[in-house]
XYZ file of C-alpha atoms in Angstrom:
683
model
C -0.178 0.154 -0.106
C 1.222 3.644 -1.091
C 2.302 5.999 1.723
C 0.006 8.408 0.647
C -2.932 5.790 1.033
C -1.876 5.064 4.779
C -1.798 8.438 5.542
C -5.033 9.230 4.220
C -6.407 6.086 6.601
C -4.539 7.549 9.675
C -5.804 10.864 8.880
C -9.011 10.053 10.885
C -7.713 7.564 13.322
C -9.358 8.709 16.331
C -12.109 10.444 15.063
C -15.608 9.849 14.485
C -16.142 9.234 10.587
C -19.313 10.954 8.832
C -19.907 8.322 5.902
C -22.571 6.839 3.671
C -24.605 3.992 4.836
C -27.353 2.103 3.615
C -29.600 1.930 6.684
C -32.705 -0.468 7.306
C -34.771 1.667 9.596
C -37.559 -0.808 9.466
C -38.647 -4.054 8.022
C -40.098 -4.417 4.280
C -38.776 -0.892 3.747
C -36.157 0.186 1.014
C -32.757 0.857 2.668
C -31.826 4.448 3.324
C -28.591 5.843 2.110
C -27.674 8.343 4.271
C -25.144 9.954 6.310
C -24.170 8.278 9.783
C -21.627 8.637 12.351
C -19.121 5.957 12.760
C -17.300 6.607 15.877
C -13.475 5.537 16.493
C -13.117 1.634 17.545
C -12.652 1.157 21.399
C -10.351 -1.619 23.041
C -10.200 -4.825 21.216
C -11.789 -3.410 18.405
C -11.160 -2.572 14.470
C -12.344 0.216 12.286
C -12.549 -0.792 8.773
C -12.837 0.968 5.135
C -15.657 -1.348 3.179
C -14.347 -1.785 -0.128
C -16.816 -4.240 -1.634
C -19.817 -5.831 -0.391
C -21.493 -8.949 -1.870
C -25.193 -9.074 -0.857
C -26.519 -12.420 0.906
C -30.098 -13.783 1.323
C -29.297 -13.337 4.877
C -29.542 -9.769 4.428
C -32.734 -9.831 2.848
C -34.103 -12.483 5.128
C -33.554 -9.794 8.056
C -34.758 -7.113 5.979
C -37.689 -8.650 4.985
C -38.703 -9.269 8.599
C -38.301 -13.211 8.974
C -35.222 -13.004 11.416
C -35.834 -13.280 14.990
C -33.146 -11.591 16.098
C -33.932 -8.820 13.746
C -33.015 -5.408 15.066
C -33.854 -2.157 13.529
C -32.700 0.523 12.972
C -29.505 -1.311 11.598
C -26.542 -1.354 8.802
C -26.936 -5.043 7.374
C -23.983 -6.419 5.310
C -21.727 -9.254 6.465
C -19.954 -10.399 3.061
C -17.308 -7.895 2.619
C -13.605 -7.389 2.118
C -12.015 -3.935 3.789
C -8.848 -2.210 4.796
C -8.122 -1.617 8.567
C -8.519 2.423 8.661
C -7.824 2.251 12.867
C -7.517 -0.073 15.918
C -8.583 0.196 19.557
C -6.415 -0.655 22.365
C -5.055 -3.710 22.874
C -5.221 -4.805 18.901
C -2.386 -6.878 18.118
C -3.262 -9.169 14.881
C -3.715 -6.150 12.450
C -2.591 -2.905 11.844
C -3.857 0.068 9.887
C -3.708 -0.845 6.167
C -4.291 -4.673 6.684
C -6.633 -6.260 4.245
C -9.200 -8.021 6.092
C -12.710 -10.011 5.321
C -15.313 -9.234 8.993
C -16.542 -12.295 9.516
C -19.769 -12.627 11.599
C -18.140 -15.911 13.543
C -15.336 -14.979 15.373
C -12.251 -16.530 16.505
C -11.157 -15.721 19.908
C -7.958 -18.309 20.124
C -7.839 -18.176 23.665
C -6.387 -21.168 25.124
C -9.187 -21.530 27.759
C -12.297 -21.204 24.569
C -12.980 -25.087 24.313
C -14.561 -24.408 21.277
C -11.488 -22.466 19.720
C -9.545 -25.168 21.044
C -11.708 -27.606 19.431
C -10.951 -29.161 16.063
C -15.041 -30.099 16.305
C -16.430 -26.556 15.755
C -15.830 -22.967 14.879
C -18.582 -21.527 17.065
C -16.532 -19.545 19.414
C -19.045 -17.851 21.744
C -16.867 -14.885 23.055
C -18.993 -11.923 21.690
C -21.958 -14.107 20.689
C -24.801 -12.447 23.421
C -23.643 -8.807 22.416
C -23.647 -9.452 18.519
C -27.177 -11.237 18.941
C -28.302 -7.779 20.574
C -26.945 -5.658 17.717
C -24.105 -4.087 19.694
C -20.344 -4.283 20.233
C -18.607 -6.479 22.699
C -19.099 -3.668 25.791
C -22.955 -3.309 24.879
C -22.674 -0.185 23.267
C -22.750 0.728 19.191
C -20.272 2.844 17.359
C -23.268 3.888 14.892
C -25.786 6.570 14.872
C -27.406 9.078 12.891
C -27.604 12.391 14.655
C -27.253 11.261 18.394
C -29.966 8.140 17.623
C -28.455 4.713 17.941
C -28.121 2.273 14.905
C -27.807 -1.272 15.572
C -25.161 -3.209 14.310
C -25.858 -6.683 12.015
C -23.939 -9.901 12.859
C -21.078 -8.067 14.110
C -20.439 -6.679 10.636
C -22.690 -4.103 8.916
C -20.754 -3.692 5.899
C -23.418 -1.592 4.001
C -21.747 1.153 4.391
C -18.417 3.145 3.908
C -16.935 2.150 7.421
C -17.505 -0.161 10.122
C -16.473 -1.211 13.278
C -15.937 -5.119 13.941
C -14.239 -6.795 16.722
C -10.766 -7.870 16.575
C -11.613 -11.077 16.606
C -13.746 -11.087 13.951
C -11.123 -9.827 11.475
C -9.740 -12.097 9.092
C -6.200 -10.822 7.742
C -5.698 -11.819 3.822
C -3.553 -11.534 0.965
C -3.383 -7.832 0.296
C -2.815 -8.952 -3.596
C -6.407 -10.733 -3.394
C -9.450 -9.041 -5.696
C -11.625 -7.740 -3.264
C -14.280 -7.681 -5.519
C -14.143 -11.456 -5.457
C -12.769 -12.362 -2.034
C -16.129 -10.370 -0.300
C -17.872 -13.902 -1.240
C -15.825 -15.489 1.281
C -17.408 -13.712 4.263
C -20.658 -16.073 4.222
C -22.502 -17.794 1.530
C -19.810 -19.425 -0.837
C -17.289 -20.152 2.187
C -20.044 -21.944 3.981
C -21.108 -24.186 1.053
C -17.386 -25.134 0.678
C -17.279 -25.633 4.456
C -20.348 -27.912 4.718
C -18.678 -30.376 2.499
C -15.095 -30.069 3.599
C -15.570 -29.493 7.282
C -18.958 -30.556 8.668
C -19.651 -33.707 6.343
C -16.118 -34.378 5.253
C -17.508 -35.649 1.873
C -15.563 -38.769 0.461
C -14.205 -39.825 -2.913
C -16.723 -42.214 -4.535
C -19.761 -41.174 -2.814
C -23.284 -40.130 -3.722
C -24.546 -36.061 -3.479
C -27.900 -34.594 -3.677
C -28.063 -30.754 -3.029
C -31.462 -28.960 -2.502
C -31.406 -25.358 -3.840
C -29.591 -24.116 -6.848
C -28.556 -20.469 -5.323
C -24.911 -19.760 -4.689
C -25.103 -21.685 -1.641
C -26.115 -24.648 -3.440
C -23.653 -24.246 -6.104
C -20.940 -23.914 -3.886
C -21.756 -27.352 -1.997
C -21.842 -28.936 -5.607
C -18.420 -27.128 -6.650
C -16.698 -28.359 -3.221
C -18.266 -32.033 -3.407
C -16.842 -32.585 -7.060
C -13.293 -30.973 -5.873
C -13.680 -33.598 -2.920
C -14.237 -36.502 -5.528
C -17.953 -37.378 -5.404
C -18.558 -39.731 -8.087
C -22.896 -38.700 -8.488
C -23.706 -35.203 -7.328
C -27.470 -34.477 -8.284
C -29.158 -30.648 -7.986
C -32.567 -30.545 -6.909
C -34.549 -27.139 -7.844
C -37.957 -25.938 -9.023
C -36.069 -23.740 -11.443
C -34.937 -25.424 -14.608
C -32.971 -22.257 -15.578
C -30.379 -23.000 -12.888
C -29.681 -26.353 -14.214
C -26.974 -25.206 -16.634
C -24.761 -23.597 -14.306
C -25.124 -26.422 -11.830
C -23.668 -28.969 -14.184
C -20.997 -26.524 -14.991
C -19.966 -26.572 -11.264
C -19.882 -30.168 -11.280
C -23.412 -31.438 -10.710
C -23.695 -34.969 -12.405
C -27.535 -34.061 -13.515
C -30.480 -32.045 -12.160
C -34.061 -32.749 -11.400
C -37.219 -30.185 -10.952
C -38.533 -31.539 -7.751
C -42.289 -29.931 -9.007
C -42.474 -31.763 -11.985
C -40.553 -34.882 -11.702
C -42.817 -38.147 -10.941
C -45.711 -36.078 -10.476
C -43.937 -33.891 -7.820
C -42.332 -36.988 -5.829
C -39.191 -35.644 -5.909
C -37.992 -38.652 -3.222
C -39.257 -41.285 -5.357
C -37.253 -39.824 -8.556
C -33.753 -39.681 -6.031
C -34.375 -43.022 -4.900
C -35.225 -44.548 -8.290
C -31.542 -43.356 -9.135
C -29.781 -44.602 -5.619
C -31.814 -47.522 -4.140
C -30.483 -46.805 -0.667
C -30.109 -43.244 -0.973
C -27.401 -40.504 -0.540
C -24.451 -40.516 1.322
C -24.605 -36.984 1.763
C -27.459 -34.429 1.102
C -27.727 -30.851 1.735
C -30.434 -28.383 2.279
C -29.658 -25.295 0.689
C -33.128 -23.676 0.843
C -34.172 -22.823 4.435
C -37.569 -24.651 3.675
C -38.000 -26.888 6.479
C -40.219 -28.924 4.528
C -37.254 -29.808 2.055
C -34.870 -30.252 4.907
C -36.850 -33.669 5.839
C -36.846 -34.859 2.529
C -33.228 -34.269 2.215
C -32.577 -36.209 5.351
C -34.775 -39.004 4.112
C -33.434 -39.700 1.071
C -30.192 -39.671 2.862
C -28.329 -43.649 2.797
C -29.843 -45.985 5.105
C -27.196 -47.146 7.727
C -25.213 -44.045 7.293
C -25.963 -41.102 5.353
C -25.949 -37.630 6.469
C -27.748 -34.481 5.951
C -26.601 -31.211 6.579
C -29.045 -28.205 6.875
C -27.588 -24.959 5.679
C -30.304 -22.847 4.706
C -31.847 -20.452 7.350
C -35.405 -21.495 8.012
C -37.884 -18.533 9.016
C -38.366 -17.470 12.338
C -40.597 -20.111 14.609
C -40.411 -22.864 12.070
C -39.234 -26.175 13.149
C -37.993 -29.250 11.936
C -39.837 -32.919 11.916
C -39.418 -36.282 11.058
C -40.175 -40.139 11.694
C -37.525 -40.765 14.512
C -37.327 -44.622 12.228
C -35.231 -42.424 10.031
C -32.652 -41.861 12.586
C -32.600 -45.311 14.524
C -31.934 -46.480 10.696
C -28.733 -44.684 10.732
C -29.075 -41.397 9.452
C -27.285 -38.419 10.759
C -28.960 -34.780 10.722
C -26.279 -32.052 11.562
C -26.208 -28.395 10.534
C -23.574 -25.692 9.761
C -22.760 -22.407 10.758
C -20.331 -20.450 8.005
C -19.235 -23.999 7.079
C -17.277 -24.598 10.658
C -14.415 -22.300 9.482
C -12.318 -21.094 12.057
C -12.509 -17.741 10.859
C -9.251 -15.862 11.604
C -7.151 -18.934 10.913
C -8.889 -20.511 7.734
C -10.634 -17.870 5.807
C -7.095 -16.381 4.898
C -6.295 -19.982 3.478
C -9.630 -19.742 1.284
C -8.265 -16.696 -0.083
C -5.419 -18.430 -0.829
C -6.734 -21.566 -2.403
C -9.005 -18.857 -4.589
C -5.637 -17.207 -5.792
C -4.246 -20.706 -6.654
C -6.807 -21.053 -9.430
C -8.120 -24.117 -7.324
C -11.723 -23.168 -6.667
C -12.851 -20.125 -8.757
C -15.206 -17.644 -7.704
C -15.975 -15.936 -10.941
C -18.984 -18.337 -11.320
C -20.984 -16.637 -8.826
C -20.957 -13.080 -9.537
C -23.768 -12.075 -11.732
C -24.273 -8.896 -11.245
C -21.750 -5.707 -10.070
C -22.767 -2.159 -9.038
C -20.880 0.547 -8.661
C -21.573 2.367 -5.434
C -23.439 2.054 -2.024
C -26.597 4.324 -3.548
C -26.929 1.346 -5.879
C -27.525 -1.350 -2.792
C -31.169 -1.548 -3.497
C -30.557 -2.053 -7.132
C -28.495 -4.956 -5.942
C -31.474 -6.311 -3.608
C -33.673 -5.808 -6.495
C -31.305 -8.046 -8.786
C -31.306 -11.060 -5.859
C -34.992 -10.781 -5.763
C -35.302 -11.416 -9.618
C -34.079 -14.724 -9.509
C -31.452 -14.627 -12.038
C -28.622 -13.339 -9.331
C -26.516 -15.700 -7.547
C -24.235 -12.533 -6.165
C -24.368 -9.237 -6.689
C -21.201 -7.355 -5.742
C -21.270 -3.596 -4.634
C -18.244 -1.938 -4.895
C -18.163 0.857 -2.382
C -14.652 2.142 -2.456
C -11.547 2.386 -4.124
C -8.668 0.195 -2.132
C -5.671 1.960 -3.456
C -4.533 -1.509 -3.811
C -3.415 -3.110 -7.412
C -4.475 -6.895 -7.213
C -1.660 -9.375 -7.787
C -1.175 -11.141 -11.232
C -2.500 -14.568 -10.639
C -0.594 -17.772 -11.220
C -2.108 -20.174 -13.547
C -2.856 -23.724 -12.005
C -1.370 -26.421 -14.720
C -1.414 -29.532 -12.593
C -2.595 -30.740 -9.491
C -2.135 -34.264 -8.500
C -2.407 -36.496 -5.030
C 0.799 -38.063 -3.915
C 2.185 -39.513 -1.072
C -0.118 -37.774 1.764
C -0.273 -33.990 -0.095
C -0.792 -32.672 -3.419
C 1.594 -31.872 -6.144
C 0.484 -28.432 -7.728
C 2.407 -27.010 -10.633
C 2.061 -23.377 -11.187
C 3.137 -20.399 -13.785
C 3.403 -17.363 -12.826
C 4.905 -13.648 -14.084
C 8.313 -13.246 -12.723
C 8.929 -9.227 -11.930
C 12.677 -10.493 -11.790
C 13.043 -12.555 -14.726
C 10.806 -10.628 -16.853
C 9.104 -13.602 -18.192
C 6.602 -16.354 -17.267
C 8.293 -18.924 -14.782
C 6.963 -22.232 -13.859
C 7.264 -23.799 -10.647
C 6.294 -26.997 -8.672
C 5.015 -27.463 -5.198
C 4.594 -30.562 -2.888
C 2.033 -29.413 -0.052
C 1.358 -32.016 2.542
C -1.773 -32.498 3.986
C -2.354 -30.789 7.161
C -1.555 -33.053 9.953
C -4.100 -31.902 12.346
C -6.634 -29.116 12.032
C -4.803 -26.853 14.541
C -1.519 -27.669 13.254
C 0.778 -25.189 12.364
C 1.735 -24.394 8.969
C 4.221 -26.603 7.316
C 8.016 -24.778 6.685
C 9.242 -24.779 3.285
C 12.326 -26.904 1.689
C 13.246 -25.480 -1.515
C 14.987 -27.888 -4.071
C 17.039 -26.292 -6.791
C 17.360 -28.498 -9.729
C 20.761 -29.298 -11.848
C 21.947 -28.588 -15.732
C 19.539 -29.153 -18.397
C 16.417 -29.744 -15.926
C 12.945 -28.064 -15.375
C 11.014 -28.045 -12.272
C 9.631 -31.418 -13.204
C 12.626 -33.623 -12.969
C 13.200 -33.835 -9.486
C 9.738 -33.500 -8.399
C 9.279 -37.093 -10.336
C 12.398 -38.798 -9.534
C 13.895 -37.888 -6.597
C 12.055 -40.157 -4.377
C 10.777 -37.095 -1.840
C 7.186 -36.933 -1.382
C 6.664 -40.082 0.995
C 9.395 -38.754 3.554
C 8.041 -35.073 3.130
C 4.362 -36.278 3.539
C 4.969 -38.203 6.419
C 6.952 -35.148 8.300
C 4.516 -32.337 7.070
C 7.137 -30.645 4.725
C 6.244 -28.379 1.696
C 8.708 -28.449 -1.321
C 9.085 -26.177 -3.883
C 10.716 -26.877 -7.373
C 11.649 -23.859 -9.042
C 12.540 -24.083 -12.979
C 16.334 -23.822 -13.690
C 15.950 -20.551 -16.016
C 13.730 -18.060 -17.816
C 12.002 -20.082 -20.870
C 11.332 -18.756 -24.053
C 12.622 -15.089 -23.952
C 14.283 -14.880 -27.206
C 17.686 -14.457 -26.322
C 19.733 -15.625 -29.746
C 21.740 -17.928 -28.021
C 19.738 -19.432 -25.468
C 19.256 -22.942 -26.876
C 22.983 -23.456 -28.253
C 24.144 -25.444 -25.726
C 23.349 -27.921 -22.726
C 25.528 -26.108 -19.620
C 24.565 -22.524 -20.647
C 21.504 -20.424 -21.156
C 17.869 -22.372 -21.214
C 18.122 -25.170 -18.352
C 21.055 -23.634 -17.288
C 20.545 -20.664 -14.952
C 23.176 -20.670 -12.531
C 21.159 -19.069 -10.022
C 23.228 -16.007 -10.830
C 21.848 -12.269 -11.695
C 23.276 -12.111 -15.020
C 24.995 -8.563 -15.427
C 25.919 -8.715 -19.132
C 23.617 -7.052 -21.585
C 22.545 -9.905 -23.599
C 21.160 -12.088 -20.283
C 20.513 -9.510 -17.754
C 17.057 -8.634 -18.983
C 15.728 -11.948 -18.063
C 18.435 -14.476 -16.184
C 17.748 -13.039 -12.555
C 17.396 -16.296 -10.933
C 19.369 -15.569 -7.574
C 16.861 -12.911 -6.885
C 14.105 -15.104 -8.223
C 15.016 -18.275 -5.902
C 15.845 -16.104 -2.779
C 13.023 -13.190 -2.822
C 10.288 -13.290 -5.479
C 9.258 -16.744 -5.217
C 9.629 -17.070 -1.480
C 7.156 -14.331 -1.264
C 4.536 -15.714 -3.747
C 5.014 -19.262 -2.132
C 4.101 -17.360 1.300
C 1.521 -15.445 -0.324
C -0.491 -18.200 -1.977
C 0.087 -21.413 0.026
C -0.376 -22.080 3.654
C 3.154 -22.511 4.619
C 5.154 -20.850 7.296
C 6.742 -17.788 5.853
C 9.554 -17.809 8.075
C 10.913 -21.630 8.496
C 12.576 -22.760 5.426
C 15.275 -24.669 4.181
C 16.939 -25.017 0.997
C 18.618 -27.943 -1.025
C 19.706 -28.987 -4.505
C 21.386 -31.279 -7.052
C 24.638 -30.256 -9.125
C 24.009 -26.774 -10.236
C 21.257 -26.807 -7.903
C 23.352 -27.386 -5.048
C 25.594 -24.734 -5.841
C 22.396 -22.538 -5.880
C 21.430 -23.862 -2.427
C 24.870 -23.308 -0.939
C 25.308 -19.864 -2.109
C 21.978 -18.869 -1.307
C 22.499 -19.728 2.260
C 26.100 -18.250 2.259
C 24.797 -14.815 0.855
C 21.966 -14.855 3.336
C 22.681 -15.452 6.634
C 20.095 -16.551 8.891
C 17.589 -16.888 5.911
C 17.244 -20.612 5.944
C 17.510 -23.232 8.822
C 19.425 -25.846 7.155
C 21.287 -26.588 3.815
C 21.992 -29.862 1.946
C 23.380 -30.405 -1.465
C 23.441 -33.264 -3.873
C 26.979 -33.691 -5.834
C 27.111 -29.908 -5.665
C 29.279 -27.436 -8.094
C 31.197 -26.368 -5.011
C 33.920 -24.357 -6.521
C 32.344 -22.927 -9.740
C 35.110 -20.383 -10.487
C 37.488 -23.062 -10.909
C 35.766 -25.437 -13.258
C 34.656 -25.422 -16.717
C 31.324 -25.150 -16.203
C 31.234 -22.431 -13.850
C 33.848 -20.375 -16.057
C 31.790 -20.781 -19.179
C 28.718 -19.663 -16.893
C 30.521 -16.486 -15.095
C 31.990 -15.351 -18.174
C 28.515 -15.740 -20.188
C 26.244 -14.408 -17.241
C 28.710 -11.739 -15.422
C 31.474 -10.961 -17.657
C 34.321 -12.581 -15.622
C 35.282 -15.365 -14.113
C 36.672 -12.783 -11.321
C 32.466 -11.517 -11.012
C 31.851 -15.150 -10.124
C 33.564 -15.385 -7.078
C 30.257 -13.481 -5.346
C 28.393 -16.717 -6.372
C 31.185 -19.526 -5.745
C 30.302 -21.203 -2.174
C 33.981 -22.019 -1.558
C 35.008 -18.504 -2.046
C 31.870 -17.210 0.424
C 32.364 -19.504 3.123
C 36.139 -17.968 3.826
C 34.715 -14.722 4.797
C 31.069 -15.855 5.961
C 29.756 -14.415 8.992
C 26.237 -15.764 10.561
C 24.743 -18.807 12.011
C 26.370 -22.078 10.836
C 23.891 -24.519 10.785
C 26.047 -28.158 9.136
C 25.753 -28.385 5.525
C 24.927 -31.921 4.673
C 26.725 -33.054 1.125
C 26.268 -36.461 -0.475
C 28.623 -37.021 -3.315
C 29.023 -40.425 -5.285
C 32.838 -41.650 -5.526
C 31.926 -43.059 -9.215
C 30.501 -39.187 -10.451
C 32.356 -38.725 -13.570
C 32.236 -34.936 -12.898
C 33.319 -35.188 -9.127
C 37.005 -34.128 -9.622
C 36.652 -31.704 -12.593
C 33.154 -30.151 -12.342
C 32.200 -30.268 -8.558
C 35.528 -30.446 -6.543
C 33.809 -31.198 -3.017
C 37.364 -31.295 -1.655
C 37.788 -27.309 -2.206
C 35.004 -26.771 -0.234
C 35.724 -29.086 2.447
C 38.890 -27.254 2.830
C 37.856 -24.251 2.980
C 35.063 -25.066 5.850
C 37.686 -26.504 7.862
C 39.850 -23.337 7.325
C 36.787 -20.936 8.199
C 35.747 -23.206 10.935
C 32.368 -23.939 9.468
C 30.472 -27.497 10.144
C 30.210 -29.739 6.695
C 29.598 -33.605 6.196
C 30.557 -34.836 3.150
C 29.407 -38.114 2.526
C 31.515 -40.076 0.045
C 28.618 -43.202 -1.362
C 30.647 -45.804 -2.885
C 29.944 -46.473 -6.622
C 27.376 -43.961 -6.804
C 27.113 -41.379 -9.978
C 25.595 -38.247 -10.956
C 21.923 -39.350 -11.511
C 18.847 -39.395 -9.756
C 19.000 -42.803 -8.669
C 21.349 -41.336 -6.688
C 19.235 -38.144 -5.485
C 16.435 -40.927 -4.954
C 18.594 -43.244 -2.421
C 19.876 -40.621 0.270
C 16.683 -38.285 -0.390
C 15.376 -39.860 2.800
C 18.532 -38.530 4.885
C 17.965 -35.389 3.490
C 14.257 -34.831 4.394
C 15.157 -36.057 7.606
C 18.161 -33.468 8.294
C 15.833 -30.510 7.083
C 12.660 -31.915 9.370
C 15.142 -31.623 12.413
C 16.398 -28.546 11.922
C 13.036 -26.953 10.885
C 11.610 -28.745 14.270
C 9.757 -31.352 12.718
C 11.540 -34.024 14.385
C 13.753 -34.011 17.749
C 17.141 -32.776 16.811
C 20.078 -35.403 17.294
């Protein structure tokens, strides 16, 4: 964020702000867009500038007078994205300028909160009593008009230019996210995803029935498809919704009013004799809720209530339906622990794994058009109407393209491409992301693996035998490419040991190469920032390893950045490149001279290194034909001895330079890094 934008935010700190808000003075009346006063945040509170707001059916449900907790006058809105304008005393988790999603389900994270500490629920009750009364935690409101109190709504009240929320309701997200899309994660879409992933935990190969094909139902379908359900049927009374449902992942759809003479239960059971493994009500109709339960699979079916019923409505069924093994459950905000897990949802969207674009059917500029957005939602063709309220002053990041996402050894191997500012071209990388060992487990640390000459990001990820051990300990592994590709440098493909596939992890300075070949900056700065921004990993705990040219890259990345990496290792690294043909060719071509290359030579760098000294583990095969003339591990070992730097060089009898060698000893290297990163006890 620019300093000018920060200054503009800080200019109103501590002051009451007069701004536009859409006030619901009473039920069943259009919202009144008028000036209100928003007081400064008190202790434990945050005042935010609203950037965008998506209209949710719950807002309309309350405005239409169906909400038993509905209070008037109030400012509605709870599906938004915002920027922190000021914070009250004691607030530590966000600062001015942070980007947040206000969440109606808070997360206090206190050790004595049994709800926050339990992996079974997200229903933190810390501020529930006052939030239900339309008030802030201290029992008063921050909203007023000319001295008349206005109630808060769901702890958010985001149909306004500014709002005050509790700190424990502010989910801090990536500032590069597109806020006109991410606002959808404040309620509906996130709720549908969570009903599948958290509350029912839909399994691969199962059957799913979804009742109601609005945005909520479509999000359930999208998530069920992602979870691997084999058969998903969508149920609605409007045939026009079926095309979108199938696009989102439904196998087929049925109109409950016209099928089988209106007997949708008969139609559904005709397709699946014993019922459906998972069913979801996304309508709020208690009769539909009963139907959804009664078509759940005999013996183990689960039916999840997501839709909110009108005030005073009750659900019913014959006890026999439960006696015969069906389970009836519900969800609030999809079970997501808001401050911990909503930022991860944003990252998932930014990686291209769960797109939000299909939900946004209408957009409006300015709060003055909020009533038009309500009309659109009432019209029946609107999934989500997004009202852009204010400019953020932020430029959304250029997002990567997801090229592959494959299940492997207790995790996922993801391949992405992105625009690199350092290399001034599209770059490709792969990431192994292990499954979270437990819901409350800390994010995994990251091991960077740098590959050797002629390789891309694909070689090591498919041949190095790393995933089983990395998945077991919970270690993320990143595989960058070894050079820019397709950048139209005339000689880039003339030889296998220079140019494409041979970037040598330096920042080129010669004219022909300096425009693109900035691999050192790419692997030590740009790529780690991207990884920590769009993946749920620990941004501070990282280690590095590599093979041959990549082993050279790993060692210089550590030696040039003391303390950046917790541990370092290498397989048959080019230890003294300024003294070998590969290095001489690379340094002369990229840097203009061999002497300039000494700034990227591990044997030279270790002589003057000052900083933390994690032991460097090196494995070297004795049958490696490159050892004596290109790698020279003895030179590095001797330099380490003179400098007092700990290094373990293991000479492995009869092993060569190939991936067979790497695969054989990869487990030892993963263990080396796992212990340094705190995933296993240190020896």
